[in-house]
PDB file of C-alpha atoms in Angstrom:
ATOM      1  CA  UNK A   1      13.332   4.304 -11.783  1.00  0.00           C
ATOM      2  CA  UNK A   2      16.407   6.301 -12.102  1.00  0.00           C
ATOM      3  CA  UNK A   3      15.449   9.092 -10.499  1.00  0.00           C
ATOM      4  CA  UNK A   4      14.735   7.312  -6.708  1.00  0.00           C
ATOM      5  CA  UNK A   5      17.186   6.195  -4.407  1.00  0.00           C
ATOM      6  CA  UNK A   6      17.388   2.744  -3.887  1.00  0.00           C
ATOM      7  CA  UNK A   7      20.295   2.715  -1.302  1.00  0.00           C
ATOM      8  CA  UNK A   8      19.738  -0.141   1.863  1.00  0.00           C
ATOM      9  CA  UNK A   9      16.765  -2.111   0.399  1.00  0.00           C
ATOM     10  CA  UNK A  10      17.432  -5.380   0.736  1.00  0.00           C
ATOM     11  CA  UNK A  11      15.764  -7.948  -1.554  1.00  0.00           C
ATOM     12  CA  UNK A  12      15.316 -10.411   1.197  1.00  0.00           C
ATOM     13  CA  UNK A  13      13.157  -7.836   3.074  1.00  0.00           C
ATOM     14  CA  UNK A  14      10.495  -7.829   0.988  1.00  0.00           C
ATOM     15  CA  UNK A  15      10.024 -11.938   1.469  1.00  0.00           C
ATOM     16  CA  UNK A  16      10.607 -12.020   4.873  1.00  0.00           C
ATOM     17  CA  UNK A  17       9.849 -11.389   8.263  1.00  0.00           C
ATOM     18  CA  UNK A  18      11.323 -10.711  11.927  1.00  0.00           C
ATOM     19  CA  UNK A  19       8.279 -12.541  13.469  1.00  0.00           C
ATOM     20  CA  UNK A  20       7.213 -15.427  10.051  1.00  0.00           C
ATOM     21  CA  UNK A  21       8.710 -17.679   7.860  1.00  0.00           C
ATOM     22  CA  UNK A  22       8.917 -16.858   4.459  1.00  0.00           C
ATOM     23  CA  UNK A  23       6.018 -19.501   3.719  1.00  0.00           C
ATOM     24  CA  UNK A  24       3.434 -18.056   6.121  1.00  0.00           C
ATOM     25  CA  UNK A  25       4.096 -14.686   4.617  1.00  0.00           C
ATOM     26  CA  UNK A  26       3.695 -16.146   1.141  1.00  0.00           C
ATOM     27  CA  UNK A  27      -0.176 -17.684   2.369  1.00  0.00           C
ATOM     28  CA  UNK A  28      -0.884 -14.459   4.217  1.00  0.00           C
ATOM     29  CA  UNK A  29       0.084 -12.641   0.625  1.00  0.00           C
ATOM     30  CA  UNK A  30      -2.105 -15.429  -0.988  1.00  0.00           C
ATOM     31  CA  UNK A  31      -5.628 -15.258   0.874  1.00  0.00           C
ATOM     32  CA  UNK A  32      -5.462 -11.030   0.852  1.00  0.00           C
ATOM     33  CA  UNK A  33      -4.790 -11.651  -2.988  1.00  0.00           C
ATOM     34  CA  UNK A  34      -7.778 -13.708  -3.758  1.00  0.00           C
ATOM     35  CA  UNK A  35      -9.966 -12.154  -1.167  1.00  0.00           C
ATOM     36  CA  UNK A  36      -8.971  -8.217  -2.297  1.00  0.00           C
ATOM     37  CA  UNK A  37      -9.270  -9.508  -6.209  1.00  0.00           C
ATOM     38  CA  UNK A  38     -12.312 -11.176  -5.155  1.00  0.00           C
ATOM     39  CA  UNK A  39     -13.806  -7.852  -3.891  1.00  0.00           C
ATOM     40  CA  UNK A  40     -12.334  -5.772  -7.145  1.00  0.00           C
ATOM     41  CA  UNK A  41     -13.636  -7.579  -9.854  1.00  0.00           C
ATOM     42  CA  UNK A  42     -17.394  -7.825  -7.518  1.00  0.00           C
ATOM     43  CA  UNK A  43     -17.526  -4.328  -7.574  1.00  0.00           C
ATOM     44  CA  UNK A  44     -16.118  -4.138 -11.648  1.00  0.00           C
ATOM     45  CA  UNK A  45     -18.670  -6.265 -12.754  1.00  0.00           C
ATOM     46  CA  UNK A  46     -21.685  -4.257 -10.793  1.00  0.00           C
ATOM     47  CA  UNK A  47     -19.902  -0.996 -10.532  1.00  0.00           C
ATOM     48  CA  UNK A  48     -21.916  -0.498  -7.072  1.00  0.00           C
ATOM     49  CA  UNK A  49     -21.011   2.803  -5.255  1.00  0.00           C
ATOM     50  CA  UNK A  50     -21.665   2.776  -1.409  1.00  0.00           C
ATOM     51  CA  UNK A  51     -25.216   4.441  -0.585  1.00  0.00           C
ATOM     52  CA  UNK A  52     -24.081   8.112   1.419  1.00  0.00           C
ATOM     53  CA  UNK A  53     -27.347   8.766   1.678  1.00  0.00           C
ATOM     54  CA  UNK A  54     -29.872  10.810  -0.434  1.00  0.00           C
ATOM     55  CA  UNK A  55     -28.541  13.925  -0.720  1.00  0.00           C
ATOM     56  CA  UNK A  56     -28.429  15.749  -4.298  1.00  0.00           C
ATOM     57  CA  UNK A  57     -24.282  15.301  -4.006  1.00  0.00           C
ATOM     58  CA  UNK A  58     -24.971  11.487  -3.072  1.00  0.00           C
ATOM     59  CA  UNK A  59     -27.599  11.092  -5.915  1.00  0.00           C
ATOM     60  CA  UNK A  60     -25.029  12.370  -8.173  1.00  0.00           C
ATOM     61  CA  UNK A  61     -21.984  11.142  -6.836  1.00  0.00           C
ATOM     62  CA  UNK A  62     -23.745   7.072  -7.821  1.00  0.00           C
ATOM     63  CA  UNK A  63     -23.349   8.609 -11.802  1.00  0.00           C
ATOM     64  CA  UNK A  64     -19.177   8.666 -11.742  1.00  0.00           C
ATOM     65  CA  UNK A  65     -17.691   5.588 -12.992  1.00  0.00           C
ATOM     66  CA  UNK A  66     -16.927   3.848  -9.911  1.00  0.00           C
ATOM     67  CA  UNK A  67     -13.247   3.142 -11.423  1.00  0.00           C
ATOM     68  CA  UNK A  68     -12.747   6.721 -10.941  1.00  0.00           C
ATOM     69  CA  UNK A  69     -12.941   6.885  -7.083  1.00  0.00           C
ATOM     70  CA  UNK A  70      -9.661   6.195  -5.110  1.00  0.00           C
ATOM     71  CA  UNK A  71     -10.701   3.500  -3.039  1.00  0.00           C
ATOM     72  CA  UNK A  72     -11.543   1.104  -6.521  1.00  0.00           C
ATOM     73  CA  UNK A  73      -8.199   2.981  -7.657  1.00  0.00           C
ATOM     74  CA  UNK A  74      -6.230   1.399  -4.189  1.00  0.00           C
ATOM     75  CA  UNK A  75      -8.387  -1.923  -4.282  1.00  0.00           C
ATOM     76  CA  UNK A  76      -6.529  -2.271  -8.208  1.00  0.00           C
ATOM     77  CA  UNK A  77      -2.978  -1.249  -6.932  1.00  0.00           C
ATOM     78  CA  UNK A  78      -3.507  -3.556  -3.752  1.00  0.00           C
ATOM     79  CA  UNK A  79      -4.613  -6.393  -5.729  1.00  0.00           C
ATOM     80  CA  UNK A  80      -1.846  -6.049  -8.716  1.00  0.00           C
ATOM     81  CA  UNK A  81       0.794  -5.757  -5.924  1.00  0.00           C
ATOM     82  CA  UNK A  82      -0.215  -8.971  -4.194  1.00  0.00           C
ATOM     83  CA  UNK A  83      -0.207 -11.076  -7.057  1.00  0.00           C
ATOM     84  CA  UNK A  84       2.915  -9.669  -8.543  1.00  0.00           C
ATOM     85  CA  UNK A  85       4.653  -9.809  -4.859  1.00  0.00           C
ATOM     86  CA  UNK A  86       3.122 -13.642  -5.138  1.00  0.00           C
ATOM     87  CA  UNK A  87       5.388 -14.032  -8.442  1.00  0.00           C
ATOM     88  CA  UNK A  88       8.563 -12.667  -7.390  1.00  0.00           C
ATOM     89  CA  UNK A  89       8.375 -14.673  -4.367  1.00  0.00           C
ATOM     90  CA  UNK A  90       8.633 -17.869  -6.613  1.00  0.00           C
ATOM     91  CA  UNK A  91      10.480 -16.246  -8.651  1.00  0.00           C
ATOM     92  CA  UNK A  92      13.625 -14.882  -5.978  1.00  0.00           C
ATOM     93  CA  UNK A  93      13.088 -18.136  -3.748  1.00  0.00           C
ATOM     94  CA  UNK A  94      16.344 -19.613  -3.848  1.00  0.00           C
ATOM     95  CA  UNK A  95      18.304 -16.123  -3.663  1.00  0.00           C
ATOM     96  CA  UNK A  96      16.245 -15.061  -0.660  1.00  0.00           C
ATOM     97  CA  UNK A  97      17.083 -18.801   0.773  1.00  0.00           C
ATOM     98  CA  UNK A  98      20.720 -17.871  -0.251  1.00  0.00           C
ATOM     99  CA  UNK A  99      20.625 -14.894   1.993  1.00  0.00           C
ATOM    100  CA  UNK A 100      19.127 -16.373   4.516  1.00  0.00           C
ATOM    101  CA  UNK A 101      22.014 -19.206   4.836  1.00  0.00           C
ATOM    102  CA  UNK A 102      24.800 -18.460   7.655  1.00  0.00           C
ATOM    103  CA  UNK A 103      27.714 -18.220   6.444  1.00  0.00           C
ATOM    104  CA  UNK A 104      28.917 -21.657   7.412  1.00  0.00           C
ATOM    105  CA  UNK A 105      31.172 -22.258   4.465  1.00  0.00           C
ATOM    106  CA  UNK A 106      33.066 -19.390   2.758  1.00  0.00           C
ATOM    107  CA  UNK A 107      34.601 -21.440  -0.134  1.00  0.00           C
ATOM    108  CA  UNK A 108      30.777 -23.180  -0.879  1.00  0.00           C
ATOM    109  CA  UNK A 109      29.023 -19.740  -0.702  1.00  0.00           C
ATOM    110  CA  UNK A 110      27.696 -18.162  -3.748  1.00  0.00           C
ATOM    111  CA  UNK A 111      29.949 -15.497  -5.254  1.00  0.00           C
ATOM    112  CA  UNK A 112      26.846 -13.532  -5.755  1.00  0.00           C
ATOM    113  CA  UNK A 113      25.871 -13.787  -2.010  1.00  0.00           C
ATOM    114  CA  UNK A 114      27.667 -11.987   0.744  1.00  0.00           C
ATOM    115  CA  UNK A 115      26.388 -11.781   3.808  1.00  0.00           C
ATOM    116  CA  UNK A 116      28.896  -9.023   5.364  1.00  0.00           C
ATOM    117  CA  UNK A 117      27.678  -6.026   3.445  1.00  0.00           C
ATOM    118  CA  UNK A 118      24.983  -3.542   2.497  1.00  0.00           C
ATOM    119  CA  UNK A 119      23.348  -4.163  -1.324  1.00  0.00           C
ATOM    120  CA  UNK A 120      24.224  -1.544  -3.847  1.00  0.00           C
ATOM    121  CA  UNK A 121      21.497   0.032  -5.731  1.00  0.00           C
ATOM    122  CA  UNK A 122      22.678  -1.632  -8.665  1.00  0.00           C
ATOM    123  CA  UNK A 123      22.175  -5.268  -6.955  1.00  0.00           C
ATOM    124  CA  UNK A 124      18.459  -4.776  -6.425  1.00  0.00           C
ATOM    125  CA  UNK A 125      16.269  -6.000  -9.534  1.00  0.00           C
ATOM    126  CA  UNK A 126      13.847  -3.941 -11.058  1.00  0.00           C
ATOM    127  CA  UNK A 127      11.306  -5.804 -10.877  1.00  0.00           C
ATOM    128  CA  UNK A 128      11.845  -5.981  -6.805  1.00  0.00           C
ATOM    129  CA  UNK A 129      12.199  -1.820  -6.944  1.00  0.00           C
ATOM    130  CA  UNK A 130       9.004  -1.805  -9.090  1.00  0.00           C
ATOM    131  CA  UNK A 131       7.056  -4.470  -6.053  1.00  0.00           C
ATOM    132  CA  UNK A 132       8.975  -1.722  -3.466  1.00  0.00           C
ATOM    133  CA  UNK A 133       7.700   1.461  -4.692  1.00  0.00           C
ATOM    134  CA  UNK A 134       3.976  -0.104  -5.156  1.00  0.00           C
ATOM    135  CA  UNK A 135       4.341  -1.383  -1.122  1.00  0.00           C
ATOM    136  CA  UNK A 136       5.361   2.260  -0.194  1.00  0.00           C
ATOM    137  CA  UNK A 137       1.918   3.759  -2.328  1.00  0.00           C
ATOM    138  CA  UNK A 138      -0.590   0.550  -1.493  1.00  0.00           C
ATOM    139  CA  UNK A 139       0.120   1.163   2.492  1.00  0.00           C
ATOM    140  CA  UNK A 140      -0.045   4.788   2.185  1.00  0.00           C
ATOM    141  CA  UNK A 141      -3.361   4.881  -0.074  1.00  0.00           C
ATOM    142  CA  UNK A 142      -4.882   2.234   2.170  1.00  0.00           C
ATOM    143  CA  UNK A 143      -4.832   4.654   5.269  1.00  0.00           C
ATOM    144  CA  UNK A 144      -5.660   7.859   3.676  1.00  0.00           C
ATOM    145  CA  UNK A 145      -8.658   6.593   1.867  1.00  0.00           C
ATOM    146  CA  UNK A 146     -10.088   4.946   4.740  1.00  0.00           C
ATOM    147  CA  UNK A 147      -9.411   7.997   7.280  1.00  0.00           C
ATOM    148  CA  UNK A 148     -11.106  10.299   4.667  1.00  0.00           C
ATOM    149  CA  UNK A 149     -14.086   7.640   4.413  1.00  0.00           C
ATOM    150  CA  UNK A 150     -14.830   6.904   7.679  1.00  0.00           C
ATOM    151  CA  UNK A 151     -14.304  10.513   9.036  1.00  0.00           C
ATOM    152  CA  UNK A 152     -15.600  12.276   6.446  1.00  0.00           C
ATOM    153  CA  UNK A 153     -17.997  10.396   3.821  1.00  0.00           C
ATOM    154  CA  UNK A 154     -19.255   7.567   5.867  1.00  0.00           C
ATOM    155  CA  UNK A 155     -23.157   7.812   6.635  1.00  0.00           C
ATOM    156  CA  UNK A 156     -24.710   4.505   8.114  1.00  0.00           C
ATOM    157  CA  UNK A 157     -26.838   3.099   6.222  1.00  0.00           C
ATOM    158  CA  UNK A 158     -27.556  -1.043   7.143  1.00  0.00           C
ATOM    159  CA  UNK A 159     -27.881  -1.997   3.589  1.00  0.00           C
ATOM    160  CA  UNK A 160     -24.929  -0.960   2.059  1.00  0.00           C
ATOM    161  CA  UNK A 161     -22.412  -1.193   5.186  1.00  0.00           C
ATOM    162  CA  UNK A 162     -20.847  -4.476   4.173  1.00  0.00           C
ATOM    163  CA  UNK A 163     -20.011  -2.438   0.718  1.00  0.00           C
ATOM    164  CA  UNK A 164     -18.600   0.068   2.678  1.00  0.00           C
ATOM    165  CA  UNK A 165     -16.374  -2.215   4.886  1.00  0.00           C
ATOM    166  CA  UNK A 166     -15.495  -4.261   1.640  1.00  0.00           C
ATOM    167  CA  UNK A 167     -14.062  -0.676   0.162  1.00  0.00           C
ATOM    168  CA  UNK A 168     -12.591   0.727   3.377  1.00  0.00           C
ATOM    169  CA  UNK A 169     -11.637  -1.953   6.163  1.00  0.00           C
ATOM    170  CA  UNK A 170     -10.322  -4.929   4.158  1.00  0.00           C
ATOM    171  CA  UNK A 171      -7.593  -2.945   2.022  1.00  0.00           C
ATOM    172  CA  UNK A 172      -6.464  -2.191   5.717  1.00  0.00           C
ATOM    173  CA  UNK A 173      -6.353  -5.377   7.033  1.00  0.00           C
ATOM    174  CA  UNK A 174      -4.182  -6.756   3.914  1.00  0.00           C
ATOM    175  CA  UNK A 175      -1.915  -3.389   4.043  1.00  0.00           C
ATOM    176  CA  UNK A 176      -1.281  -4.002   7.916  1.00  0.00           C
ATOM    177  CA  UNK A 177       0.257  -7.055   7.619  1.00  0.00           C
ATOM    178  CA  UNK A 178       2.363  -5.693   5.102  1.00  0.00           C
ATOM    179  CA  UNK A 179       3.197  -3.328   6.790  1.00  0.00           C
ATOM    180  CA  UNK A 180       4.376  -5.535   9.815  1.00  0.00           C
ATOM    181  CA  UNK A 181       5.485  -8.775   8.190  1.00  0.00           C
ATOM    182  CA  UNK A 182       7.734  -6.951   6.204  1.00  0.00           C
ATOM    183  CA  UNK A 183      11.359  -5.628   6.588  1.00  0.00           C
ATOM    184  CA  UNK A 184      11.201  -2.717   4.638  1.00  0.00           C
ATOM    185  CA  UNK A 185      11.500   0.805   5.591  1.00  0.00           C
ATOM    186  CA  UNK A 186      10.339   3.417   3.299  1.00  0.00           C
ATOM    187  CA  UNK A 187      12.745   5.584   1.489  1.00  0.00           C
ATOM    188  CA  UNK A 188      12.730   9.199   2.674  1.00  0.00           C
ATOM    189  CA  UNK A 189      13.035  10.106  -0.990  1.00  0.00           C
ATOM    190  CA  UNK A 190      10.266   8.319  -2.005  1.00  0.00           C
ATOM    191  CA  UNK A 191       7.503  10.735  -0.796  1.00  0.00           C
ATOM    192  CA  UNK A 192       7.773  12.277  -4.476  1.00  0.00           C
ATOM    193  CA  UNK A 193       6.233   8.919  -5.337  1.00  0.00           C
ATOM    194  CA  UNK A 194       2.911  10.156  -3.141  1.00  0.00           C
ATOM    195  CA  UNK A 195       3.039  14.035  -4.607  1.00  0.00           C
ATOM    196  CA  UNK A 196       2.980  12.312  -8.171  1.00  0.00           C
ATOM    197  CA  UNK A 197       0.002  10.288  -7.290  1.00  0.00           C
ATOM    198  CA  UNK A 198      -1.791  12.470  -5.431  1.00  0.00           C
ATOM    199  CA  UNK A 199      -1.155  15.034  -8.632  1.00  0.00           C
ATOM    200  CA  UNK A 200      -2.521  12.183 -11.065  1.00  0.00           C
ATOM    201  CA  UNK A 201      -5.429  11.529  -9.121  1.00  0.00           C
ATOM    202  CA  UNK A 202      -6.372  14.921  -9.096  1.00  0.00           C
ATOM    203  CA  UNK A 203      -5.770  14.899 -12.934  1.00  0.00           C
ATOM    204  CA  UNK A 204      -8.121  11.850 -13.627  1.00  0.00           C
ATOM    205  CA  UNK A 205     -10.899  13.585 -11.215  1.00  0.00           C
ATOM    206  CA  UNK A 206     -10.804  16.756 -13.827  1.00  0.00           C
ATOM    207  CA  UNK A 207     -10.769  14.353 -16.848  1.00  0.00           C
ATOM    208  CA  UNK A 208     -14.069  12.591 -15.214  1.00  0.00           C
ATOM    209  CA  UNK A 209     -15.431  16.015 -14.715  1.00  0.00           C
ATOM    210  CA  UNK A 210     -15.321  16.875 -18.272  1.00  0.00           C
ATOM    211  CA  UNK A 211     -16.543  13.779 -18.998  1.00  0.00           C
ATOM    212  CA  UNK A 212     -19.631  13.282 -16.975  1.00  0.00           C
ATOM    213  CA  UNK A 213     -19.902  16.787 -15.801  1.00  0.00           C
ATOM    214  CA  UNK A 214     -19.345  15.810 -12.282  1.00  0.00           C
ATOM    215  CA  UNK A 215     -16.953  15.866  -9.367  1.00  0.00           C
ATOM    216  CA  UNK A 216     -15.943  12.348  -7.726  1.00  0.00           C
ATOM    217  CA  UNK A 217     -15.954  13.704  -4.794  1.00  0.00           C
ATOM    218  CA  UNK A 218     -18.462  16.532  -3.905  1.00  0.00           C
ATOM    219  CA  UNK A 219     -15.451  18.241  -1.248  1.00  0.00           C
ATOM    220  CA  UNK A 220     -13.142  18.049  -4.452  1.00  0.00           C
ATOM    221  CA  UNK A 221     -15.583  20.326  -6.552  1.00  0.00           C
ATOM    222  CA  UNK A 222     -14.626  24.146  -7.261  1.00  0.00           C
ATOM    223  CA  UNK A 223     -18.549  24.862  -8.268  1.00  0.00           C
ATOM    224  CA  UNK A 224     -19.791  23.795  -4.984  1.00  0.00           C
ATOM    225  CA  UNK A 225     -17.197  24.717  -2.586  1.00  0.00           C
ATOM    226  CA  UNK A 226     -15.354  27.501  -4.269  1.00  0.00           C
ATOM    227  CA  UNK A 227     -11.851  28.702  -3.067  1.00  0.00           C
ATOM    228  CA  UNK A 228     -12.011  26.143  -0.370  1.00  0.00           C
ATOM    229  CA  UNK A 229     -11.928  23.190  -3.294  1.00  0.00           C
ATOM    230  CA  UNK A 230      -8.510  24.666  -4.489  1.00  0.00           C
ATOM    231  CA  UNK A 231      -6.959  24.833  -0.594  1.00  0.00           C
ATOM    232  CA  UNK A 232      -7.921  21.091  -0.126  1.00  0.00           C
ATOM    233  CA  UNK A 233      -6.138  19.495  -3.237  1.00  0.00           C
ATOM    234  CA  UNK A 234      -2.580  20.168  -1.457  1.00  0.00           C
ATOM    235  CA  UNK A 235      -4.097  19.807   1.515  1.00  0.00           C
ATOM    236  CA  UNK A 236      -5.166  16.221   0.671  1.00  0.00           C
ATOM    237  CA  UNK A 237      -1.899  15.607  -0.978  1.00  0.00           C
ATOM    238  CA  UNK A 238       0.037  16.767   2.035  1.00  0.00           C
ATOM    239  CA  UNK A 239      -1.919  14.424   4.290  1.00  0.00           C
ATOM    240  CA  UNK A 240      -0.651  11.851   1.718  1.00  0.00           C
ATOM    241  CA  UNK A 241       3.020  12.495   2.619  1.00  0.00           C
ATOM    242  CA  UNK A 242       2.221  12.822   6.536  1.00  0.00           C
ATOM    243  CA  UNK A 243       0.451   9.417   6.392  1.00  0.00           C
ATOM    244  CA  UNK A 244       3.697   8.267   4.283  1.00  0.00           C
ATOM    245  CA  UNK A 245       5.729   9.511   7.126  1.00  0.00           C
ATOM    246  CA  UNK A 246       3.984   7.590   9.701  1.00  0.00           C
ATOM    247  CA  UNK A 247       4.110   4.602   8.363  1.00  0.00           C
ATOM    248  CA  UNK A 248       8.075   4.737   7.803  1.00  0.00           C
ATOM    249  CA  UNK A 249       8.290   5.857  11.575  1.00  0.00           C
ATOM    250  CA  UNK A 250       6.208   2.446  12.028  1.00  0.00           C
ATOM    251  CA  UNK A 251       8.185   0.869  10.098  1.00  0.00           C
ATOM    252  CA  UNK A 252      11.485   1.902  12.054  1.00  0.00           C
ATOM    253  CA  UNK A 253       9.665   1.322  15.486  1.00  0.00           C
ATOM    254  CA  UNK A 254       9.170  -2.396  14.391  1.00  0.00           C
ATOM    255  CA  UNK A 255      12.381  -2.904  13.449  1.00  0.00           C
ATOM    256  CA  UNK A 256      13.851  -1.473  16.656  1.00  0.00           C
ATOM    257  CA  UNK A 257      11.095  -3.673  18.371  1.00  0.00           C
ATOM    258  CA  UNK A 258      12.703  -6.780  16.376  1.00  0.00           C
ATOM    259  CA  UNK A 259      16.424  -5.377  17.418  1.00  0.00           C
ATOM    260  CA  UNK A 260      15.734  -5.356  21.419  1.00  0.00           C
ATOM    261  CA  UNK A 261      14.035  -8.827  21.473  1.00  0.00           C
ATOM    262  CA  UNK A 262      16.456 -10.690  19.513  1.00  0.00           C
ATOM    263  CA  UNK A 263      19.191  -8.934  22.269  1.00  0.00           C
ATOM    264  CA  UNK A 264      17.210  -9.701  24.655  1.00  0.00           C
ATOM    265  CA  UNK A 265      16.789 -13.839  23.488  1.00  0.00           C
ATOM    266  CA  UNK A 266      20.650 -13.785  23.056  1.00  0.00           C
ATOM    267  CA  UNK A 267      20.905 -12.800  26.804  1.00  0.00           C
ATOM    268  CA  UNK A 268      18.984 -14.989  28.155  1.00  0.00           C
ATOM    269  CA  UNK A 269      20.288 -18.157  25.744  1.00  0.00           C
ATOM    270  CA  UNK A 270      23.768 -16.896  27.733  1.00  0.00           C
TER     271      UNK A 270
END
């Protein structure tokens, strides 16, 4: 990805944390894999849509493909990501272990290894900068789709609320961890990344139209909302890049968090 900056992310900080060892984050990456995939390929197979109620809009909205809605979209992205961030944990093991070690033993250490400096953009693999960027859109989709379901779609209806917290709670409670567990900081840069996926999205929802001859989502749909359709696509995406925002600023606030309590242990151990 030559055209995003790379600059300060650290391998390591993708595989481990300031508050878990690298194993627990590796099981907690395990169980939201199989439980996410679990829920992906339930809904694949049945292609259910959450009941909104029985509107005309609802009625039609149970017609679209239910791979064409952006929470089945997230749930694919969240489940790909924590299998392939599964792999490249195996896979980078004994170089994260490497940079882990103190430097105890200058003439033993690894020539690849050094401890003392920031990584060069070259040094990161792409396969790591591919697992990076998809951590930066999973988090980010997580909380926009779920803010824009429960605040805006969600009707209550007792026999289809477990499908509804199955779509739009447990992608949150895998993302948050992430999100926490983690070292890494999202790249200022790297709200493009959100712009280009909001713009895709947007693209697929036109190709459904023409396909079906129906919005995915009824507040998306220039026939029944007019003008007001055409304000909210940039409106959407721009709440995409404020919610990508946010979560860097959380991301920064943890690792400050991390930065005064390990001062604070080395003052006491004093």
């Amino acid at each position: 990805m030559p055209s995003l900056s790379f600059a300060g992310v650290r391998l390591e900080d993708g595989f481990t944390s300031h508050w878990l060892s690298p194993g627990s984050l590796f099981y907690i990456r395990a169980v939201g894999a199989v439980v996410n995939t679990t829920i992906m390929l339930k809904f694949a197979v049945f292609d259910q849509h959450p009941d909104y109620g029985d509107s005309e809009s609802a009625r039609k909205f149970k017609d679209i493909p239910l791979s064409a809605t952006l929470s089945w979209m997230g749930y694919c992205l969240l489940s790909i990501y924590l299998v392939y961030s599964l792999v490249l944990s195996h896979k980078y093991r004994d170089r994260v272990q490497a940079l882990q070690q103190p430097n105890k033993d200058e003439e033993n250490q690894d020539a690849d290894v050094d401890h003392g400096r920031e990584p060069t953009e070259e040094e990161l693999p792409t396969p790591v900068r591919v697992m990076f960027v998809a951590w930066e859109l999973i988090i980010t989709i997580s909380f926009v789709v779920s803010v824009v379901f429960w605040l805006v779609l969600f009707r209550f209806r007792a026999e289809t609320f477990f499908m509804a917290l199955a779509l739009h709670l447990f992608n949150i409670m895998s993302t948050i961890p992430e999100l926490y567990y983690t070292k890494w900081v999202p790249q200022r840069s790297h709200w493009i990344v959100i712009v280009a996926f909001g713009v895709l999205y947007m693209t697929s929802a036109a190709i459904t139209y023409a396909a079906v001859d129906q919005w995915v989502y009824t507040f998306l749909d220039p026939n029944e909302m007019g003008f007001v359709a055409y304000v909210l696509y940039p409106l959407l995406i721009g709440f995409g890049v404020l919610v990508f925002v946010c979560v860097r600023k959380c991301a920064c606030a943890r690792d400050r968090r991390a930065a005064r309590l390990a001062v604070d242990e080395a003052l006491e151990m004093q």
